[in-house]
Amino acid sequence: MYSAHRDRLARSIVVGVMAVAALAQTGASVAQQSGRSTFDHLRTTFPLTGVHAVTPCENCHVGGQMAGTPRQCEYCHRPGSRIATTFKPANHVQTNEACNTCHRSAATWTGARFSHATAAPGSCGTCHNGIAATGTPANHIPYKTQLLAGSSMGCDACHRSTTSFTVETMNHNNSQGNGSGFCRGCHFSGGPTYLGNMRRNSLSHSGTGTDCSQSGCHRPLGNTGSTYRGWT
């Protein structure tokens, strides 16, 4: 009798172990099919948001390797990365800043806010060329021909804001009028319409002179107003 009881107990234990094993296997299969486990990714200090939330685990954890997976955007989003993903295009703004300095969304690359904190003075044109970033419009004030005799001047000579091009103070390069630097090049009412809020008038409104400052009225050569700031 004792032997029969022992055999029944042994069979019950074996059946129980097999049931637990089957249940564990079923749970693993379900987890694999769902593509996610109950693991809390927030514990890695890398929350899965935006595109990362629907990216298959193996795209980042190549070969099932968990430890050492980089958290910095630039480790993955670059050419030659072992992780298949997108990276900076050839016409990207030239910068050594970390990606998340400008790109704050994990859902889209658009809408980035560039930090100009490390931008070198006079280097605006390297990005604001109409390709990498917004460039000079066709109706921009002709500062090269009017003020600099064909040479160049950095955008930040007039544009001091890093959030808007419409906040500017015109740099007249100490122009004295006459020749290259004629005031009338921009301020003549019969001339082209350039971008900017400029006072305009006809050359004959004072009755003398061939240019605003040459008339003897407006500074810097005349006596009226403040140089480059006010006509009266």
mmCIF file of C-alpha atoms in Angstrom:
data_model
loop_
_atom_site.group_PDB
_atom_site.id
_atom_site.type_symbol
_atom_site.label_atom_id
_atom_site.label_comp_id
_atom_site.label_asym_id
_atom_site.label_seq_id
_atom_site.Cartn_x
_atom_site.Cartn_y
_atom_site.Cartn_z
ATOM 1 C CA MET A 1 0.000 0.000 0.000
ATOM 2 C CA TYR A 2 2.843 2.343 0.894
ATOM 3 C CA SER A 3 4.485 1.595 -2.446
ATOM 4 C CA ALA A 4 1.303 2.373 -4.394
ATOM 5 C CA HIS A 5 0.866 5.683 -2.535
ATOM 6 C CA ARG A 6 4.477 6.593 -3.295
ATOM 7 C CA ASP A 7 3.983 5.834 -6.999
ATOM 8 C CA ARG A 8 0.841 7.981 -7.185
ATOM 9 C CA LEU A 9 2.684 10.873 -5.469
ATOM 10 C CA ALA A 10 5.620 10.578 -7.866
ATOM 11 C CA ARG A 11 3.276 10.579 -10.876
ATOM 12 C CA SER A 12 1.512 13.695 -9.505
ATOM 13 C CA ILE A 13 4.822 15.512 -9.094
ATOM 14 C CA VAL A 14 5.895 14.630 -12.635
ATOM 15 C CA VAL A 15 2.560 15.811 -14.053
ATOM 16 C CA GLY A 16 2.838 19.052 -12.072
ATOM 17 C CA VAL A 17 6.364 19.747 -13.307
ATOM 18 C CA MET A 18 5.322 19.094 -16.891
ATOM 19 C CA ALA A 19 2.348 21.454 -16.514
ATOM 20 C CA VAL A 20 4.543 24.233 -15.132
ATOM 21 C CA ALA A 21 7.037 23.749 -17.971
ATOM 22 C CA ALA A 22 4.269 23.858 -20.558
ATOM 23 C CA LEU A 23 2.831 27.017 -19.002
ATOM 24 C CA ALA A 24 6.254 28.697 -19.015
ATOM 25 C CA GLN A 25 6.788 27.748 -22.651
ATOM 26 C CA THR A 26 3.369 29.130 -23.580
ATOM 27 C CA GLY A 27 4.127 32.404 -21.780
ATOM 28 C CA ALA A 28 7.462 32.767 -23.573
ATOM 29 C CA SER A 29 5.781 32.085 -26.906
ATOM 30 C CA VAL A 30 3.152 34.756 -26.219
ATOM 31 C CA ALA A 31 5.823 37.253 -25.210
ATOM 32 C CA GLN A 32 7.781 36.521 -28.376
ATOM 33 C CA GLN A 33 4.702 36.890 -30.538
ATOM 34 C CA SER A 34 3.827 40.217 -28.972
ATOM 35 C CA GLY A 35 7.339 41.503 -29.657
ATOM 36 C CA ARG A 36 7.609 42.897 -26.135
ATOM 37 C CA SER A 37 8.099 41.468 -22.664
ATOM 38 C CA THR A 38 6.976 42.844 -19.354
ATOM 39 C CA PHE A 39 10.432 44.395 -18.899
ATOM 40 C CA ASP A 40 10.235 48.048 -17.854
ATOM 41 C CA HIS A 41 12.495 49.924 -20.277
ATOM 42 C CA LEU A 42 12.331 53.046 -18.139
ATOM 43 C CA ARG A 43 14.753 51.341 -15.762
ATOM 44 C CA THR A 44 17.445 51.729 -18.441
ATOM 45 C CA THR A 45 17.004 55.557 -18.435
ATOM 46 C CA PHE A 46 16.064 55.291 -22.137
ATOM 47 C CA PRO A 47 12.271 55.637 -22.374
ATOM 48 C CA LEU A 48 10.722 54.142 -25.497
ATOM 49 C CA THR A 49 8.778 57.043 -27.018
ATOM 50 C CA GLY A 50 7.859 58.043 -30.542
ATOM 51 C CA VAL A 51 9.362 55.777 -33.192
ATOM 52 C CA HIS A 52 11.403 53.926 -30.573
ATOM 53 C CA ALA A 53 8.199 52.606 -29.008
ATOM 54 C CA VAL A 54 7.317 50.575 -32.120
ATOM 55 C CA THR A 55 10.830 49.637 -33.214
ATOM 56 C CA PRO A 56 11.583 45.892 -32.916
ATOM 57 C CA CYS A 57 13.945 45.196 -30.028
ATOM 58 C CA GLU A 58 16.479 43.454 -32.266
ATOM 59 C CA ASN A 59 16.998 46.610 -34.326
ATOM 60 C CA CYS A 60 18.886 48.108 -31.390
ATOM 61 C CA HIS A 61 19.840 44.994 -29.440
ATOM 62 C CA VAL A 62 21.647 43.295 -32.304
ATOM 63 C CA GLY A 63 22.194 39.589 -31.730
ATOM 64 C CA GLY A 64 20.291 39.779 -28.466
ATOM 65 C CA GLN A 65 23.013 41.877 -26.869
ATOM 66 C CA MET A 66 21.520 44.062 -24.150
ATOM 67 C CA ALA A 67 24.498 45.383 -22.212
ATOM 68 C CA GLY A 68 26.410 48.251 -23.774
ATOM 69 C CA THR A 69 23.630 49.412 -26.103
ATOM 70 C CA PRO A 70 24.328 53.146 -26.594
ATOM 71 C CA ARG A 71 21.808 55.730 -25.422
ATOM 72 C CA GLN A 72 23.199 58.697 -27.361
ATOM 73 C CA CYS A 73 21.419 59.414 -30.666
ATOM 74 C CA GLU A 74 24.635 59.983 -32.605
ATOM 75 C CA TYR A 75 25.947 56.488 -31.857
ATOM 76 C CA CYS A 76 23.131 54.934 -33.878
ATOM 77 C CA HIS A 77 22.068 57.696 -36.256
ATOM 78 C CA ARG A 78 25.296 57.824 -38.251
ATOM 79 C CA PRO A 79 26.701 56.091 -41.336
ATOM 80 C CA GLY A 80 28.387 52.799 -40.529
ATOM 81 C CA SER A 81 26.392 52.158 -37.387
ATOM 82 C CA ARG A 82 25.750 48.492 -36.592
ATOM 83 C CA ILE A 83 22.138 49.454 -36.052
ATOM 84 C CA ALA A 84 19.946 49.885 -39.131
ATOM 85 C CA THR A 85 18.497 53.380 -38.828
ATOM 86 C CA THR A 86 18.364 56.845 -40.369
ATOM 87 C CA PHE A 87 21.274 59.290 -40.132
ATOM 88 C CA LYS A 88 22.271 62.852 -40.956
ATOM 89 C CA PRO A 89 21.861 63.662 -44.672
ATOM 90 C CA ALA A 90 24.654 65.243 -46.702
ATOM 91 C CA ASN A 91 23.008 68.685 -46.568
ATOM 92 C CA HIS A 92 22.608 68.663 -42.786
ATOM 93 C CA VAL A 93 23.615 71.804 -40.912
ATOM 94 C CA GLN A 94 27.302 71.452 -40.060
ATOM 95 C CA THR A 95 27.588 70.964 -36.316
ATOM 96 C CA ASN A 96 29.322 68.776 -33.761
ATOM 97 C CA GLU A 97 26.522 69.193 -31.242
ATOM 98 C CA ALA A 98 24.720 66.097 -29.958
ATOM 99 C CA CYS A 99 21.535 65.312 -31.941
ATOM 100 C CA ASN A 100 19.196 65.954 -29.020
ATOM 101 C CA THR A 101 20.591 69.471 -28.598
ATOM 102 C CA CYS A 102 18.348 70.467 -31.524
ATOM 103 C CA HIS A 103 16.090 67.448 -32.128
ATOM 104 C CA ARG A 104 13.822 67.114 -29.101
ATOM 105 C CA SER A 105 11.282 64.660 -30.536
ATOM 106 C CA ALA A 106 11.662 60.899 -30.874
ATOM 107 C CA ALA A 107 8.793 60.833 -33.374
ATOM 108 C CA THR A 108 10.137 63.099 -36.134
ATOM 109 C CA TRP A 109 13.318 64.910 -37.186
ATOM 110 C CA THR A 110 11.405 67.986 -38.320
ATOM 111 C CA GLY A 111 10.791 70.895 -36.005
ATOM 112 C CA ALA A 112 14.357 70.970 -34.692
ATOM 113 C CA ARG A 113 15.478 74.133 -32.901
ATOM 114 C CA PHE A 114 19.125 74.779 -33.662
ATOM 115 C CA SER A 115 21.291 76.029 -30.821
ATOM 116 C CA HIS A 116 23.486 78.889 -32.055
ATOM 117 C CA ALA A 117 25.472 78.951 -28.819
ATOM 118 C CA THR A 118 28.620 77.597 -30.456
ATOM 119 C CA ALA A 119 28.178 79.219 -33.875
ATOM 120 C CA ALA A 120 31.279 81.221 -34.826
ATOM 121 C CA PRO A 121 30.752 84.926 -35.689
ATOM 122 C CA GLY A 122 30.501 85.488 -39.418
ATOM 123 C CA SER A 123 29.700 81.836 -40.167
ATOM 124 C CA CYS A 124 25.920 82.220 -40.707
ATOM 125 C CA GLY A 125 26.250 81.832 -44.469
ATOM 126 C CA THR A 126 27.728 78.350 -44.185
ATOM 127 C CA CYS A 127 24.257 77.097 -43.193
ATOM 128 C CA HIS A 128 21.897 79.858 -44.272
ATOM 129 C CA ASN A 129 22.565 79.276 -47.951
ATOM 130 C CA GLY A 130 19.107 78.177 -49.017
ATOM 131 C CA ILE A 131 20.094 74.485 -48.890
ATOM 132 C CA ALA A 132 20.941 73.516 -45.330
ATOM 133 C CA ALA A 133 18.860 76.353 -43.887
ATOM 134 C CA THR A 134 16.885 79.397 -45.016
ATOM 135 C CA GLY A 135 19.096 81.631 -47.205
ATOM 136 C CA THR A 136 19.104 85.099 -48.640
ATOM 137 C CA PRO A 137 15.905 86.003 -50.563
ATOM 138 C CA ALA A 138 16.019 87.400 -54.082
ATOM 139 C CA ASN A 139 14.840 90.829 -52.876
ATOM 140 C CA HIS A 140 17.468 91.151 -50.145
ATOM 141 C CA ILE A 141 19.154 94.564 -49.755
ATOM 142 C CA PRO A 142 22.148 94.606 -52.171
ATOM 143 C CA TYR A 143 24.724 95.222 -49.479
ATOM 144 C CA LYS A 144 27.616 93.851 -51.522
ATOM 145 C CA THR A 145 27.228 96.307 -54.366
ATOM 146 C CA GLN A 146 25.849 99.224 -52.395
ATOM 147 C CA LEU A 147 28.068 99.119 -49.324
ATOM 148 C CA LEU A 148 31.045 96.881 -49.862
ATOM 149 C CA ALA A 149 32.072 97.347 -53.497
ATOM 150 C CA GLY A 150 31.581 93.673 -54.298
ATOM 151 C CA SER A 151 33.051 92.175 -51.125
ATOM 152 C CA SER A 152 31.039 90.210 -48.589
ATOM 153 C CA MET A 153 29.684 90.833 -45.115
ATOM 154 C CA GLY A 154 28.471 88.224 -42.651
ATOM 155 C CA CYS A 155 24.752 87.892 -41.976
ATOM 156 C CA ASP A 156 25.295 88.739 -38.329
ATOM 157 C CA ALA A 157 26.577 92.190 -39.261
ATOM 158 C CA CYS A 158 22.879 93.139 -39.467
ATOM 159 C CA HIS A 159 20.912 90.153 -38.184
ATOM 160 C CA ARG A 160 21.557 89.759 -34.473
ATOM 161 C CA SER A 161 18.676 87.467 -33.558
ATOM 162 C CA THR A 162 19.002 83.686 -33.797
ATOM 163 C CA THR A 163 15.227 83.210 -33.819
ATOM 164 C CA SER A 164 14.083 85.636 -36.529
ATOM 165 C CA PHE A 165 15.651 87.250 -39.619
ATOM 166 C CA THR A 166 13.200 90.124 -39.400
ATOM 167 C CA VAL A 167 14.931 91.572 -36.338
ATOM 168 C CA GLU A 168 17.852 93.454 -37.813
ATOM 169 C CA THR A 169 19.824 96.675 -37.638
ATOM 170 C CA MET A 170 21.283 97.718 -40.966
ATOM 171 C CA ASN A 171 25.067 97.924 -41.001
ATOM 172 C CA HIS A 172 25.939 100.720 -43.453
ATOM 173 C CA ASN A 173 29.650 99.971 -43.266
ATOM 174 C CA ASN A 174 30.362 103.676 -42.595
ATOM 175 C CA SER A 175 29.171 104.526 -46.090
ATOM 176 C CA GLN A 176 29.603 108.195 -47.033
ATOM 177 C CA GLY A 177 27.324 108.013 -50.035
ATOM 178 C CA ASN A 178 28.709 108.711 -53.497
ATOM 179 C CA GLY A 179 29.911 105.831 -55.669
ATOM 180 C CA SER A 180 29.656 102.428 -54.074
ATOM 181 C CA GLY A 181 27.448 103.147 -51.121
ATOM 182 C CA PHE A 182 24.920 105.458 -52.734
ATOM 183 C CA CYS A 183 22.015 105.877 -50.312
ATOM 184 C CA ARG A 184 19.706 106.049 -53.299
ATOM 185 C CA GLY A 185 20.534 102.418 -54.153
ATOM 186 C CA CYS A 186 18.040 101.398 -51.473
ATOM 187 C CA HIS A 187 16.267 104.590 -50.373
ATOM 188 C CA PHE A 188 15.246 105.950 -53.789
ATOM 189 C CA SER A 189 11.488 105.719 -54.140
ATOM 190 C CA GLY A 190 11.782 104.952 -57.853
ATOM 191 C CA GLY A 191 14.175 102.042 -57.344
ATOM 192 C CA PRO A 192 13.639 98.342 -56.720
ATOM 193 C CA THR A 193 11.671 97.192 -53.704
ATOM 194 C CA TYR A 194 14.022 95.453 -51.296
ATOM 195 C CA LEU A 195 13.122 93.456 -48.247
ATOM 196 C CA GLY A 196 13.077 95.695 -45.214
ATOM 197 C CA ASN A 197 11.266 98.667 -43.746
ATOM 198 C CA MET A 198 13.200 101.618 -45.210
ATOM 199 C CA ARG A 199 12.360 105.284 -45.597
ATOM 200 C CA ARG A 200 12.169 106.171 -49.325
ATOM 201 C CA ASN A 201 11.949 109.406 -51.238
ATOM 202 C CA SER A 202 12.623 110.915 -54.633
ATOM 203 C CA LEU A 203 16.042 112.412 -55.375
ATOM 204 C CA SER A 204 14.449 115.738 -56.191
ATOM 205 C CA HIS A 205 12.543 116.246 -52.949
ATOM 206 C CA SER A 206 15.239 118.607 -51.610
ATOM 207 C CA GLY A 207 16.054 120.180 -54.949
ATOM 208 C CA THR A 208 19.789 119.542 -54.652
ATOM 209 C CA GLY A 209 22.317 116.756 -54.831
ATOM 210 C CA THR A 210 22.511 113.425 -56.574
ATOM 211 C CA ASP A 211 22.392 111.337 -53.446
ATOM 212 C CA CYS A 212 20.865 111.636 -49.952
ATOM 213 C CA SER A 213 24.055 112.474 -48.116
ATOM 214 C CA GLN A 214 25.480 114.515 -50.984
ATOM 215 C CA SER A 215 22.568 116.950 -50.704
ATOM 216 C CA GLY A 216 24.137 118.545 -47.649
ATOM 217 C CA CYS A 217 21.050 117.677 -45.595
ATOM 218 C CA HIS A 218 21.284 114.120 -44.349
ATOM 219 C CA ARG A 219 24.172 112.737 -42.378
ATOM 220 C CA PRO A 220 26.860 111.495 -42.539
ATOM 221 C CA LEU A 221 27.904 114.348 -44.864
ATOM 222 C CA GLY A 222 24.931 116.604 -44.126
ATOM 223 C CA ASN A 223 23.643 118.081 -40.902
ATOM 224 C CA THR A 224 20.123 116.697 -40.600
ATOM 225 C CA GLY A 225 19.152 113.650 -38.545
ATOM 226 C CA SER A 226 21.405 111.018 -37.030
ATOM 227 C CA THR A 227 23.842 108.975 -39.057
ATOM 228 C CA TYR A 228 22.131 105.890 -40.525
ATOM 229 C CA ARG A 229 19.295 106.173 -37.977
ATOM 230 C CA GLY A 230 17.112 109.192 -38.686
ATOM 231 C CA TRP A 231 16.522 111.493 -41.662
ATOM 232 C CA THR A 232 15.309 114.464 -39.597
#
